[in-house]
Amino acid sequence: MNRELTTHEKNKFRQQLQALRARLLGDVKELEAEALRPTGALSGGATEDPGTSEAAEEVARTLLASEENLLNEVSAALDRLAQGTFGQCEHCSRPISRERLEAIPYARTCIRCARAGEREPV
Ligand SMILES: [Zn+2]
């Protein structure tokens, strides 16, 4: 079941991660523009409820934080691919299942460690 990932499979994950990174980089740029836009700078902003655009900025900032976080994870996964540690759990060093990698190619931990981590108090 958990044989080593083949070069072909690693290439496939690399392509997925690079595509994801490209998409995230585009999203982050857009969200940054949204989050950094001064309130009321829109043309016709006088008629707009100021609360609405503040809420939109807040949403953009929240999204931005999670997209940046994801971008870091994707970059870290690409580093692991380059270093040959991709697909190995950072906690227990056991291989991460192929199903898990296919669902989350930037997963750092195996499902057991991920589940144990979720139960820990934050
Ligand atoms: Zn583990």
CSV table of C-alpha atoms in Angstrom, one decimal, residues 2 11 14 54 84 100 117 121:
chain,number,residue,atom,x,y,z
A,2,ASN,CA,2.5,2.6,1.2
A,11,ASN,CA,6.1,15.1,-10.7
A,14,ARG,CA,4.8,19.0,-8.1
A,54,GLU,CA,-15.6,47.9,5.7
A,84,GLY,CA,13.2,14.4,-1.0
A,100,ARG,CA,-4.3,12.0,1.8
A,117,GLY,CA,-3.3,17.5,16.6
A,121,PRO,CA,-6.3,22.3,22.9
